[in-house]
XYZ file of C-alpha atoms in Angstrom:
763
model
C -133.235 49.814 -52.240
C -133.920 53.540 -51.848
C -131.379 55.735 -53.532
C -131.058 59.478 -52.834
C -128.969 61.768 -55.015
C -127.912 65.182 -53.826
C -125.588 68.080 -54.765
C -122.736 67.831 -52.298
C -122.494 71.604 -51.587
C -126.152 72.805 -51.667
C -127.622 69.530 -50.272
C -130.440 69.859 -52.780
C -131.966 66.752 -54.461
C -130.822 66.140 -58.085
C -133.731 65.032 -60.395
C -133.157 63.025 -63.627
C -129.888 61.472 -62.416
C -129.318 58.132 -64.177
C -129.062 55.125 -61.984
C -127.616 51.784 -63.157
C -127.802 48.766 -60.740
C -125.902 45.680 -61.516
C -126.348 42.339 -59.672
C -122.762 41.147 -59.070
C -123.534 37.355 -59.260
C -125.460 37.463 -62.588
C -124.330 40.798 -64.174
C -128.008 41.639 -64.766
C -128.524 45.351 -64.907
C -131.433 47.739 -64.303
C -131.624 51.483 -65.183
C -133.819 54.223 -63.958
C -133.704 57.995 -63.117
C -134.438 59.975 -59.939
C -137.596 61.899 -59.399
C -138.027 65.526 -58.415
C -136.912 64.688 -54.906
C -133.733 63.094 -56.157
C -135.014 59.670 -55.172
C -135.641 56.339 -56.752
C -136.920 53.166 -55.100
C -135.857 49.881 -56.573
C -138.022 46.860 -55.770
C -137.959 43.110 -56.302
C -134.228 42.716 -55.807
C -132.849 39.350 -54.858
C -130.673 39.266 -51.679
C -126.996 39.622 -52.564
C -124.274 42.041 -53.697
C -125.000 44.903 -56.166
C -122.971 47.752 -57.652
C -124.596 51.094 -58.357
C -123.447 53.868 -60.755
C -124.930 57.376 -60.786
C -124.452 59.809 -63.660
C -125.881 63.305 -64.383
C -124.947 65.884 -66.917
C -122.712 68.582 -65.347
C -121.651 66.365 -62.499
C -118.913 63.806 -61.958
C -120.288 60.272 -62.066
C -120.290 58.270 -58.849
C -119.908 54.551 -58.285
C -120.382 52.187 -55.296
C -118.968 48.706 -56.046
C -120.479 46.806 -53.157
C -123.923 47.235 -51.691
C -125.634 44.361 -49.929
C -129.384 43.743 -50.254
C -130.955 41.950 -47.356
C -134.215 39.883 -47.266
C -137.290 42.173 -46.895
C -135.201 45.191 -45.885
C -135.300 48.464 -47.729
C -131.892 49.991 -47.381
C -131.197 53.719 -48.063
C -128.070 54.726 -50.069
C -127.163 58.468 -50.467
C -124.957 59.718 -53.341
C -123.511 63.235 -53.170
C -122.442 64.398 -56.667
C -119.741 66.962 -57.319
C -120.100 69.636 -59.936
C -117.601 68.931 -62.730
C -116.154 72.456 -62.370
C -115.013 71.201 -59.013
C -114.073 67.559 -59.684
C -113.250 66.653 -63.266
C -112.292 63.003 -62.974
C -114.078 59.984 -64.493
C -115.907 58.943 -61.354
C -115.654 58.982 -57.629
C -116.898 56.618 -54.971
C -120.515 57.078 -53.712
C -119.291 59.199 -50.848
C -115.867 60.845 -50.365
C -114.353 63.372 -48.100
C -115.043 67.109 -48.669
C -113.188 67.900 -51.904
C -112.016 71.155 -50.322
C -110.785 69.515 -47.056
C -107.200 68.649 -46.479
C -105.517 66.909 -49.363
C -105.337 63.389 -47.739
C -108.751 63.321 -46.182
C -110.467 59.908 -46.415
C -114.038 58.742 -46.095
C -115.004 55.192 -45.019
C -118.610 54.114 -45.397
C -120.720 51.886 -43.194
C -119.817 48.590 -44.979
C -116.132 49.407 -44.985
C -116.243 50.161 -41.273
C -118.138 47.083 -40.086
C -116.239 44.513 -42.219
C -112.666 45.945 -42.080
C -109.914 43.419 -41.356
C -108.804 43.864 -37.767
C -111.930 45.914 -36.972
C -113.681 43.122 -35.010
C -116.632 44.734 -33.361
C -115.160 48.331 -33.213
C -115.437 50.903 -35.940
C -112.392 52.797 -34.670
C -110.240 49.724 -35.121
C -111.409 49.870 -38.743
C -109.503 53.066 -39.311
C -106.232 51.098 -39.458
C -104.348 51.840 -42.706
C -105.368 55.445 -43.103
C -102.681 57.993 -44.105
C -100.455 58.944 -41.215
C -102.333 56.811 -38.673
C -100.414 54.348 -36.481
C -102.347 51.722 -34.407
C -101.092 48.508 -32.946
C -104.402 46.884 -33.937
C -105.190 45.613 -30.369
C -107.131 48.703 -29.107
C -109.225 51.498 -30.619
C -106.829 54.334 -29.743
C -104.446 55.592 -32.474
C -101.708 58.191 -32.982
C -101.307 60.290 -36.020
C -98.006 61.697 -37.412
C -96.192 61.209 -34.123
C -98.699 62.945 -31.856
C -100.504 61.179 -29.044
C -103.981 59.564 -29.044
C -105.400 62.369 -26.950
C -104.254 64.959 -29.509
C -106.994 63.779 -32.014
C -110.141 65.959 -32.616
C -113.312 63.879 -32.599
C -116.783 64.828 -33.601
C -119.940 62.673 -33.570
C -122.640 64.014 -35.906
C -120.675 67.343 -35.714
C -120.964 67.418 -31.923
C -117.596 67.605 -30.077
C -117.196 64.409 -28.045
C -113.821 63.305 -26.665
C -115.141 60.412 -24.556
C -115.710 58.010 -27.554
C -113.178 55.420 -26.201
C -113.751 53.383 -23.108
C -111.108 52.738 -20.403
C -108.970 55.795 -21.061
C -106.948 55.274 -17.903
C -106.250 58.181 -15.524
C -104.238 55.961 -13.086
C -101.999 52.936 -13.579
C -98.809 52.197 -15.410
C -97.365 54.794 -17.868
C -98.325 52.729 -20.922
C -101.999 52.631 -19.700
C -102.176 56.332 -18.814
C -100.826 57.412 -22.119
C -102.651 54.889 -24.213
C -105.831 56.857 -24.999
C -108.326 54.056 -24.182
C -109.259 50.537 -25.325
C -112.699 50.098 -26.967
C -114.890 52.629 -28.635
C -118.445 53.334 -27.537
C -119.853 52.386 -30.942
C -121.203 49.126 -31.953
C -120.063 47.963 -35.458
C -123.255 48.851 -37.285
C -123.948 52.219 -35.736
C -121.613 54.449 -37.623
C -122.809 55.263 -41.164
C -119.496 56.900 -42.233
C -116.186 58.262 -40.961
C -114.248 61.114 -42.415
C -110.627 61.290 -41.422
C -107.984 64.015 -41.932
C -104.398 63.857 -40.694
C -103.903 67.639 -40.882
C -104.636 70.816 -42.785
C -108.462 70.940 -42.304
C -110.569 74.156 -42.565
C -111.343 76.773 -39.839
C -114.705 75.239 -38.769
C -112.793 72.912 -36.383
C -110.343 73.586 -33.582
C -109.193 72.409 -30.192
C -106.856 69.514 -31.119
C -104.187 69.423 -33.798
C -103.088 65.818 -34.632
C -106.036 64.689 -36.760
C -109.741 65.367 -37.311
C -112.166 62.470 -37.220
C -115.830 63.073 -37.997
C -118.217 60.233 -37.209
C -121.702 60.078 -38.668
C -124.260 58.048 -36.715
C -126.574 56.103 -39.056
C -130.034 57.615 -39.251
C -132.197 54.488 -39.943
C -133.574 52.877 -43.118
C -137.049 53.222 -44.620
C -138.201 49.688 -43.625
C -138.137 48.257 -40.103
C -135.605 45.614 -38.954
C -134.351 44.231 -35.706
C -130.925 42.870 -34.925
C -129.275 40.775 -32.289
C -125.486 40.372 -32.244
C -123.348 38.081 -30.087
C -119.555 37.979 -29.644
C -117.294 36.481 -27.018
C -117.648 39.465 -24.688
C -121.351 40.170 -24.792
C -124.313 41.146 -26.939
C -125.950 43.995 -28.749
C -129.677 44.588 -29.726
C -130.843 47.102 -32.256
C -133.770 48.533 -34.281
C -133.417 50.254 -37.548
C -136.454 51.621 -39.418
C -139.331 54.141 -39.492
C -139.906 56.327 -36.387
C -143.558 56.933 -37.135
C -143.381 60.638 -36.177
C -143.663 62.144 -39.649
C -143.581 60.627 -43.065
C -140.064 59.389 -43.883
C -138.931 59.923 -40.239
C -136.434 57.167 -39.210
C -135.069 55.774 -35.937
C -131.922 53.883 -35.022
C -131.507 52.301 -31.577
C -128.464 50.398 -30.488
C -127.938 48.926 -26.917
C -125.068 46.669 -25.871
C -123.308 45.242 -22.898
C -119.846 43.673 -23.022
C -118.268 41.949 -20.094
C -114.537 41.423 -20.887
C -113.959 40.009 -17.457
C -115.936 36.938 -18.494
C -114.155 36.806 -21.791
C -110.733 36.976 -20.019
C -111.776 34.121 -17.837
C -112.731 32.172 -20.917
C -109.272 32.581 -22.445
C -107.599 32.134 -19.034
C -106.131 35.583 -18.793
C -107.125 35.908 -15.174
C -104.798 38.714 -14.074
C -106.044 41.499 -16.387
C -109.162 42.480 -14.378
C -112.832 42.906 -14.932
C -113.797 45.540 -17.512
C -117.550 45.914 -18.155
C -119.135 48.455 -20.475
C -122.576 49.348 -21.742
C -123.672 51.810 -24.411
C -127.061 53.065 -25.602
C -127.222 55.149 -28.784
C -130.474 56.529 -30.216
C -130.825 58.668 -33.370
C -133.922 59.922 -35.066
C -134.135 61.855 -38.269
C -137.430 63.723 -38.635
C -138.199 65.633 -41.890
C -140.497 68.492 -41.112
C -141.041 69.492 -44.698
C -138.989 69.704 -47.914
C -136.725 72.471 -46.462
C -136.393 71.528 -42.847
C -135.056 68.421 -41.070
C -134.794 67.795 -37.365
C -132.413 65.223 -35.752
C -132.218 63.915 -32.266
C -129.101 62.169 -30.924
C -128.953 60.490 -27.476
C -125.864 58.622 -26.277
C -125.542 57.078 -22.851
C -122.344 55.207 -22.076
C -120.990 53.519 -18.932
C -117.836 51.653 -17.955
C -116.696 49.900 -14.807
C -113.205 48.378 -14.409
C -112.064 46.548 -11.237
C -108.857 44.779 -10.500
C -108.867 43.238 -7.077
C -106.743 40.796 -5.086
C -107.992 37.781 -7.050
C -106.522 39.271 -10.256
C -103.335 40.183 -8.381
C -103.078 36.646 -7.196
C -103.300 35.333 -10.722
C -100.543 37.601 -11.948
C -97.371 35.589 -12.739
C -94.763 36.188 -10.093
C -97.040 38.982 -8.692
C -95.471 41.275 -11.304
C -98.553 43.546 -11.202
C -99.868 44.255 -7.645
C -102.063 47.248 -8.529
C -105.586 47.450 -7.239
C -107.738 49.476 -9.579
C -111.285 50.650 -9.586
C -112.439 52.839 -12.466
C -116.029 54.063 -13.158
C -117.277 56.495 -15.716
C -120.686 57.619 -16.925
C -120.673 59.747 -20.064
C -123.792 61.172 -21.919
C -124.386 63.341 -25.006
C -127.794 64.729 -25.950
C -127.912 66.684 -29.176
C -130.575 68.424 -31.311
C -129.950 69.469 -34.892
C -132.158 71.575 -37.197
C -131.020 71.748 -40.868
C -132.785 74.386 -43.059
C -132.468 74.883 -46.762
C -132.646 78.609 -47.516
C -133.280 79.889 -51.105
C -131.838 77.862 -53.900
C -128.309 77.228 -52.682
C -127.887 77.926 -48.902
C -127.857 75.561 -45.948
C -128.193 76.701 -42.350
C -127.507 74.165 -39.626
C -128.038 74.784 -35.878
C -127.025 72.400 -33.181
C -127.558 72.543 -29.406
C -126.086 69.890 -27.116
C -125.574 68.866 -23.471
C -122.606 66.640 -22.470
C -121.864 65.276 -19.103
C -119.131 62.968 -17.831
C -118.540 61.686 -14.306
C -115.333 59.674 -13.805
C -113.800 58.313 -10.622
C -110.513 56.406 -10.638
C -108.770 54.895 -7.620
C -105.576 52.850 -7.261
C -104.280 50.800 -4.391
C -101.555 48.229 -3.860
C -101.275 44.643 -2.621
C -98.274 43.318 -0.734
C -97.895 39.564 -1.445
C -94.174 39.521 -0.489
C -95.051 40.416 3.134
C -96.627 36.974 3.687
C -95.293 33.483 3.189
C -95.523 31.932 -0.388
C -98.723 30.102 -0.886
C -100.783 32.462 1.231
C -104.416 32.467 0.033
C -105.534 35.604 -1.825
C -107.920 36.794 0.861
C -105.034 36.805 3.419
C -102.660 39.014 1.315
C -102.319 42.431 2.961
C -103.779 45.331 0.987
C -103.823 49.125 0.890
C -106.903 50.129 -1.074
C -107.812 53.504 -2.621
C -104.517 55.079 -1.878
C -105.125 57.707 -4.556
C -108.465 58.757 -5.931
C -109.091 61.153 -8.824
C -112.548 62.567 -9.663
C -113.201 64.082 -13.081
C -116.696 65.651 -13.357
C -117.396 67.677 -16.552
C -120.571 69.352 -17.719
C -120.832 71.092 -21.117
C -123.599 73.045 -22.783
C -123.034 74.163 -26.337
C -124.583 75.789 -29.392
C -123.202 75.704 -32.907
C -124.567 77.469 -35.962
C -123.157 76.961 -39.496
C -124.181 78.643 -42.750
C -122.977 77.532 -46.193
C -123.944 78.894 -49.653
C -122.730 78.910 -53.169
C -121.831 82.430 -54.373
C -120.247 84.045 -57.450
C -116.701 82.948 -56.446
C -117.411 79.404 -55.253
C -118.605 78.169 -51.833
C -118.832 80.455 -48.749
C -119.300 79.174 -45.172
C -119.406 80.820 -41.764
C -120.359 79.828 -38.287
C -120.285 80.552 -34.564
C -119.800 78.258 -31.597
C -120.494 78.822 -27.933
C -119.705 76.457 -25.144
C -120.009 76.600 -21.380
C -117.988 73.991 -19.484
C -117.963 73.402 -15.745
C -115.213 71.313 -14.256
C -115.091 69.669 -10.810
C -111.799 67.768 -10.539
C -110.236 66.488 -7.354
C -107.195 64.414 -6.478
C -107.011 62.893 -3.010
C -104.025 60.954 -1.665
C -104.647 58.832 1.455
C -101.229 59.087 3.063
C -97.686 58.971 1.813
C -97.070 56.549 -1.070
C -93.686 55.320 -2.328
C -93.285 55.085 -6.101
C -90.345 53.322 -7.659
C -90.299 54.747 -11.173
C -89.039 58.302 -11.394
C -87.223 60.845 -13.556
C -84.002 62.201 -12.234
C -85.635 65.653 -12.195
C -88.501 64.610 -9.968
C -88.353 66.076 -6.499
C -86.567 64.054 -3.770
C -85.425 65.522 -0.471
C -81.997 63.994 -1.037
C -80.204 62.629 -4.145
C -79.456 59.553 -2.108
C -83.123 58.710 -1.955
C -83.601 56.339 -4.940
C -87.397 56.578 -5.165
C -90.021 59.350 -4.858
C -92.673 59.753 -2.240
C -96.157 61.196 -3.106
C -97.451 63.095 -0.178
C -100.973 64.595 0.471
C -99.447 68.048 0.721
C -97.902 67.847 -2.780
C -100.520 65.623 -4.489
C -103.935 66.713 -3.281
C -105.457 69.250 -5.649
C -108.767 70.372 -6.957
C -110.304 72.450 -9.829
C -113.789 73.884 -9.615
C -114.257 76.272 -12.454
C -116.875 77.238 -14.995
C -115.909 79.069 -18.224
C -117.581 80.133 -21.479
C -115.648 79.811 -24.661
C -116.513 81.341 -28.054
C -115.402 80.646 -31.566
C -116.302 82.006 -35.039
C -115.049 81.379 -38.456
C -115.393 82.350 -42.141
C -114.297 80.303 -45.128
C -114.345 81.092 -48.807
C -113.578 78.751 -51.690
C -112.653 80.744 -54.890
C -112.835 78.758 -58.127
C -110.740 79.916 -61.057
C -110.508 77.629 -64.109
C -108.472 74.524 -63.105
C -107.668 76.159 -59.689
C -109.594 76.556 -56.517
C -108.369 78.438 -53.506
C -109.685 78.091 -49.946
C -108.989 80.813 -47.434
C -110.459 81.410 -44.014
C -109.774 82.217 -40.368
C -110.980 80.895 -37.082
C -111.237 83.327 -34.069
C -111.494 81.924 -30.568
C -111.808 82.952 -26.938
C -110.632 80.185 -24.711
C -112.074 80.680 -21.275
C -109.893 78.204 -19.412
C -106.665 79.405 -20.966
C -107.832 83.001 -20.729
C -106.581 83.545 -24.265
C -107.748 85.073 -27.563
C -106.345 83.265 -30.625
C -106.647 83.501 -34.428
C -106.156 80.546 -36.753
C -105.805 81.443 -40.415
C -106.180 78.493 -42.804
C -105.431 78.191 -46.545
C -105.509 75.444 -49.208
C -105.232 75.250 -52.937
C -106.117 72.629 -55.498
C -104.978 72.562 -59.125
C -106.426 70.071 -61.643
C -104.527 70.495 -64.906
C -106.198 67.389 -66.432
C -108.471 64.480 -65.883
C -107.301 62.270 -63.104
C -104.610 64.485 -61.631
C -104.784 66.892 -58.694
C -102.080 68.862 -56.976
C -102.789 70.382 -53.610
C -101.294 72.380 -50.775
C -102.468 73.366 -47.254
C -101.170 75.802 -44.639
C -102.443 77.241 -41.378
C -102.203 77.746 -37.641
C -103.797 75.180 -35.297
C -104.099 75.525 -31.549
C -104.478 72.698 -29.020
C -106.024 73.402 -25.649
C -104.356 71.983 -22.495
C -105.858 68.857 -20.873
C -108.178 69.597 -17.975
C -106.371 66.946 -15.893
C -103.088 68.852 -16.296
C -104.815 72.064 -15.267
C -106.211 70.372 -12.160
C -102.945 68.613 -11.118
C -101.658 71.793 -9.389
C -103.166 75.222 -8.825
C -99.905 76.860 -10.271
C -100.547 75.185 -13.660
C -101.598 78.236 -15.624
C -101.523 76.650 -19.075
C -102.101 78.188 -22.465
C -102.807 76.637 -25.905
C -100.141 74.831 -27.859
C -99.405 76.302 -31.359
C -98.834 74.252 -34.405
C -97.910 75.860 -37.724
C -98.736 73.405 -40.450
C -97.918 73.262 -44.176
C -98.287 70.369 -46.689
C -97.808 69.697 -50.454
C -99.037 66.694 -52.438
C -100.761 65.218 -55.372
C -103.494 62.666 -56.160
C -103.251 60.665 -59.399
C -106.053 58.507 -60.832
C -104.653 56.677 -63.827
C -107.796 54.637 -64.474
C -111.182 54.076 -62.807
C -110.921 52.619 -59.288
C -107.144 53.120 -58.949
C -105.570 56.055 -57.192
C -102.172 57.219 -55.820
C -102.096 59.915 -53.190
C -98.882 61.406 -51.775
C -98.578 64.209 -49.226
C -95.480 65.731 -47.649
C -95.950 67.970 -44.599
C -93.977 70.089 -42.143
C -95.132 71.384 -38.732
C -93.500 73.735 -36.284
C -94.588 73.057 -32.762
C -94.490 75.771 -30.099
C -95.717 76.430 -26.591
C -95.959 72.703 -25.907
C -97.175 71.511 -22.474
C -94.532 69.424 -20.724
C -94.477 67.852 -17.289
C -91.936 69.234 -14.904
C -92.348 67.171 -11.717
C -94.513 64.055 -11.205
C -94.377 64.496 -7.463
C -95.927 67.944 -7.389
C -97.947 67.522 -10.647
C -96.618 70.684 -12.292
C -96.758 71.421 -16.059
C -95.682 74.407 -18.170
C -95.875 75.622 -21.782
C -92.102 75.574 -22.392
C -91.673 72.869 -25.099
C -91.146 73.305 -28.801
C -90.245 71.082 -31.729
C -90.835 70.111 -35.360
C -92.548 67.313 -37.204
C -92.176 66.411 -40.892
C -92.818 63.404 -43.125
C -94.718 61.987 -45.965
C -97.731 59.773 -46.507
C -98.319 57.594 -49.568
C -101.635 55.762 -50.186
C -102.533 53.429 -53.029
C -106.151 52.148 -53.492
C -107.237 49.931 -56.309
C -109.658 47.384 -57.583
C -107.797 44.362 -59.103
C -111.099 43.157 -60.564
C -114.638 43.450 -59.345
C -114.761 41.972 -55.833
C -110.998 42.063 -55.231
C -109.762 45.327 -53.676
C -106.290 46.359 -52.424
C -104.864 49.149 -50.444
C -101.269 50.008 -49.461
C -99.960 52.792 -47.241
C -96.634 54.074 -46.164
C -95.946 56.835 -43.671
C -92.605 58.403 -42.684
C -92.530 60.716 -39.727
C -89.741 62.588 -37.866
C -90.993 64.454 -34.812
C -88.770 65.931 -32.093
C -89.569 67.909 -29.043
C -87.240 70.066 -26.848
C -88.606 69.992 -23.302
C -86.136 72.641 -22.177
C -84.692 70.319 -19.632
C -81.077 70.591 -20.927
C -81.334 67.434 -23.120
C -82.129 69.212 -26.335
C -84.540 67.933 -29.047
C -85.596 64.357 -28.607
C -88.077 62.105 -30.278
C -91.696 62.572 -29.220
C -93.372 59.794 -27.051
C -95.489 58.397 -29.839
C -92.955 58.824 -32.649
C -92.705 56.031 -35.194
C -90.409 56.647 -38.109
C -92.044 54.118 -40.448
C -95.544 52.647 -40.661
C -96.514 50.551 -43.667
C -99.678 48.473 -44.403
C -100.811 46.201 -47.254
C -104.333 45.028 -47.347
C -106.357 42.730 -49.679
C -110.096 42.063 -49.682
C -111.776 39.404 -51.771
C -115.582 39.221 -51.967
C -115.694 35.633 -53.141
C -119.499 35.554 -53.646
C -122.649 36.803 -52.035
C -121.951 34.813 -48.900
C -118.202 34.709 -48.320
C -115.645 37.475 -47.930
C -112.025 37.195 -46.837
C -109.580 39.963 -46.038
C -106.055 40.282 -44.746
C -103.662 43.101 -43.720
C -99.982 43.086 -43.159
C -98.604 45.918 -41.004
C -95.039 47.033 -40.180
C -94.355 49.515 -37.408
C -91.070 51.091 -36.287
C -90.549 50.869 -32.528
C -91.355 53.839 -30.306
C -88.517 55.834 -28.622
C -86.662 53.980 -25.875
C -85.240 55.284 -22.638
C -82.044 55.012 -20.586
C -82.415 54.110 -16.947
C -80.588 52.813 -13.897
C -82.119 50.120 -11.604
C -81.309 50.539 -7.919
C -81.607 47.761 -5.483
C -82.828 47.617 -1.845
C -83.793 51.267 -1.943
C -85.844 51.212 1.254
C -82.783 50.109 3.294
C -82.270 47.587 6.103
C -85.309 46.220 7.869
C -87.668 47.140 5.077
C -89.156 45.100 2.272
C -86.865 44.497 -0.746
C -87.633 47.098 -3.343
C -85.958 48.022 -6.586
C -86.406 51.400 -8.350
C -86.073 52.579 -11.917
C -84.405 55.995 -12.391
C -84.951 57.267 -15.866
C -81.872 59.189 -16.889
C -82.716 59.916 -20.488
C -86.144 59.900 -22.170
C -86.834 58.948 -25.726
C -83.375 58.016 -26.907
C -82.790 55.315 -29.481
C -85.591 53.044 -30.751
C -87.315 49.957 -29.468
C -87.379 47.164 -31.901
C -89.605 47.266 -34.993
C -92.240 44.596 -35.469
C -94.961 43.495 -37.870
C -98.456 42.150 -37.516
C -100.771 40.072 -39.744
C -104.566 40.390 -39.293
C -107.078 38.079 -40.984
C -110.841 38.307 -41.293
C -113.477 36.006 -42.694
C -117.105 37.011 -43.115
C -120.016 34.703 -43.886
C -123.535 35.867 -44.631
C -126.718 34.128 -45.773
C -130.507 34.247 -45.438
C -132.187 31.618 -43.429
C -135.863 32.190 -44.154
C -136.794 35.648 -42.800
C -133.593 35.984 -40.801
C -130.321 37.254 -42.298
C -127.320 35.675 -40.560
C -123.879 37.230 -40.465
C -120.889 35.631 -38.846
C -117.234 36.790 -38.708
C -113.912 35.614 -37.515
C -111.377 38.354 -37.047
C -107.946 37.350 -35.874
C -105.612 40.234 -34.751
C -101.923 39.380 -34.711
C -102.360 36.038 -36.393
C -98.571 35.187 -36.083
C -98.453 36.247 -32.405
C -95.708 38.707 -33.207
C -94.153 40.329 -30.101
C -93.918 44.053 -29.467
C -91.464 45.805 -27.158
C -93.404 49.045 -27.124
C -94.942 48.600 -23.634
C -93.056 47.186 -20.701
C -93.862 47.143 -16.999
C -91.290 47.625 -14.252
C -91.519 45.001 -11.494
C -90.181 46.789 -8.450
C -90.141 43.614 -6.325
C -87.775 41.822 -8.706
C -86.052 44.806 -10.383
C -86.760 43.670 -13.976
C -88.593 45.026 -16.969
C -91.501 42.752 -17.937
C -92.701 42.649 -21.543
C -96.300 41.958 -22.348
C -96.796 38.448 -23.804
C -97.959 38.555 -27.402
C -100.529 36.212 -28.765
C -103.115 35.912 -31.477
C -106.482 37.533 -30.517
C -109.501 35.910 -32.223
C -112.634 37.979 -32.284
C -115.820 36.019 -33.180
C -119.177 37.560 -33.892
C -122.690 36.470 -34.928
C -125.442 38.795 -36.016
C -129.052 38.123 -36.720
C -131.189 40.583 -38.699
C -134.917 40.322 -39.102
C -136.796 42.764 -41.390
C -140.545 43.099 -41.825
C-alpha cells in the first residue's frame, strides 16, 4: 500500500504525518510516518480489509475505515488534510468535498462507487441516496430538487462533458425523450471519486443549475495489474499500473462492450430492442518533476440502438409500433498540466477537444392493416419517417490559479470554448401524431390529432460560436468564520449574451463538531442546442436561477453526522415549448423552488454503516399559457432512503437500501375515438387538457446487493449480485399511450438482477 498525504489547498506533500494501519480481521496495527514527499510505502500486508488513520499537528486527522489489499497489488491511497483553522472537528473521512463548496456537497470514493447497493455496473447509479437527488434506480439518469436530468452540470477530470450517459433519446415516447439516458459510459472501477453538490457551488462552474457532479477518473496504481469482468450484458478488460514513461508515471486503460439486446433475449424481454454500447477510456498521469505533472485523458464512446419489426412483433398487443434507429459516437481528448508555484500556489491548465456525432431516426409499423397472425416480415412499414442529426465539435482551454494568501484562499481562472453545431431535422412526408396539447397547432379544432409536415418540421442549425468565462473567488477566514465571495463573468456566443453570476457562502464553526453554513448566488443555464435548432425563430437566452440556502452539519461523535439544508430558488426566463408541431420555444416561464434535505451518516460499529436521507421539494413553474403556476415535470415532493452496509468479513459484504418516492405530476386528458374518420384505420388520440396537475401514486423500492471476494492463487476474484426493485414494486411514473386501442399502458415492474464477475491479476 502506497499512502500519499497532501495539504488540501496547496497540494503540497505533508512530511512527518503519522500513519496508523489496522488489519480489520486481527486488529493488528502498524505505525509509521511520511517522508519528505508525503509518502509511505507499506509492504508485507496480508490480503484483506484495513483501516487507515492519518494525523499531523496543525491539521484535522483523517480516517478511512475500509481499504482492501489485493494479492501482489500495490494500491495508492491519497489523503488530503485540512488545516485546523479551517476544519476543527475530531476527524474527517480520507477524502471529502471541498470544505468551502456548497454546504451539502458530498464525496464518494472508488470503493463506495463500485460496491454501492443498486449501483450494479454503473457508478452513476451509485449516487442514489445523495441529498436532493431522486432516481428510480433502474437507469443512470437522475433529477435534483425537481429539475430535469439534463439540468445537471457534469465534469470529467474538470473537463465539461455532457455525453456521459448512453441512450439519451432524441426521438420516441415522451418518457424516453425526457429521461436523460440509461447507462453511463463508465465501467464500475474507472471512477476514482465523485463530488456532488445539489446547489450553491462556487463561480468556477456554470452552464447548468440543478446540480454539479465532478467525476475523477482513476490514474493508475504503482504496481501493474490486469482485470477481466463479465456480467449478463457483456465484458470489460482493463490495465492499471505503471506507464513506463517517467518514474512514478501511471496508466489506466478500460475497454468494454455491452450488448443489452442479447441480455433482453436471455430474460425474454423481446420487444425492447437491441442496445449495444462500447467505451474505451485511457488515462495517464506523468510526473515531470516535483513541481509539474502532466495528465492525458482519452475517451471514445459508441452506442447503437435498433428497434425493428421483430421487436414490434414481440410487443404485447402491438402496443409499441415504433421503429427506432439511434447511433452516436462521442469522444473527449484532454491534456492537463499542473504546476506548483512558489510555496503555496497551484496553476492548472487544461486543453481539450470534444466531438459528438448523433443520428436518430423513427418510423412506424402498421400491424393492424394486415390480418392477425401475419408474419413479421409481411407487416407494412414506414421507416425513417423523421431523422435528426446532432453533430457537435468543441475545442476548449481552461486555466485555474489557486493560492493561499493573508486572508485565506484565493482562486481565479479563465475558460475559452469554441463550439460548432451542425443540426438537422428531416421529415419524410406528413406524419400523423395522436398525442397532443390543446395549444398545439391544428387547422381546425375538430381535427383531433396533429400532423407534422416537412414545411413546419424540417429545420437546421449550422453555427460556430466562441464563448468566454472568467471568475475570481476569495475565501476570508476570520476566527470561527469563513466567508467566500466571488463572481463569474461570461460571454455566451449562442445566446449572444453577457452575464454576471455573483456567488457567496459563509461557514461558522462555534465549536468542535458543529458547522452552520449559508450560500447565495445567481446561476445561469444555457438553452439546449436541440431547442435552438428546432426552429430558426428560436432565439433563446439563458435561464436565470437566484439561489439561497441555510443549514447546519452536526458531528456528535466520530463517524456520525447529521446535515440539514433548507433552500429557496427563484426561477426566471425559463425556456418553455410553445408548439410541438412547429418546434417553437421561448424564454417566457418563471417559477419558484424550495425545500429541505436531511442526511444522516453513521458507523454502528466497525464494518456496519448506515445512511438515511430525506428530501422535500416544492417546485412550480408558470408557463404563461393561462394555467398559472403548476408543478414542474420532474417534481417529487418527498424522497426518502434508508441504507445499511455490513462488511461481514474479508470476503463477504451485504448491503440494502429502501427508497420511497412521491409520484411525479399527473395530467388531465381526453381520449378521442376514430379520429381519422370513415374509411380510415381506427385510431384514438390523447388530447392533454391540463399538464402537471395532481400526483401519480407514490411508490417504494428495495434494492439488495451481495459482494463476495477472495484470492485464488495469483488471481483475485470478485463476484456480486445486485437486485434492483427486489419486491417488483410498480411505478405509475411512465405510461405509454396506445393509439390503436385508446388506452394508457403502464410499464410492467419486475425485479432486475445484475450479476457480475471480476478477475484481477497483479504482478
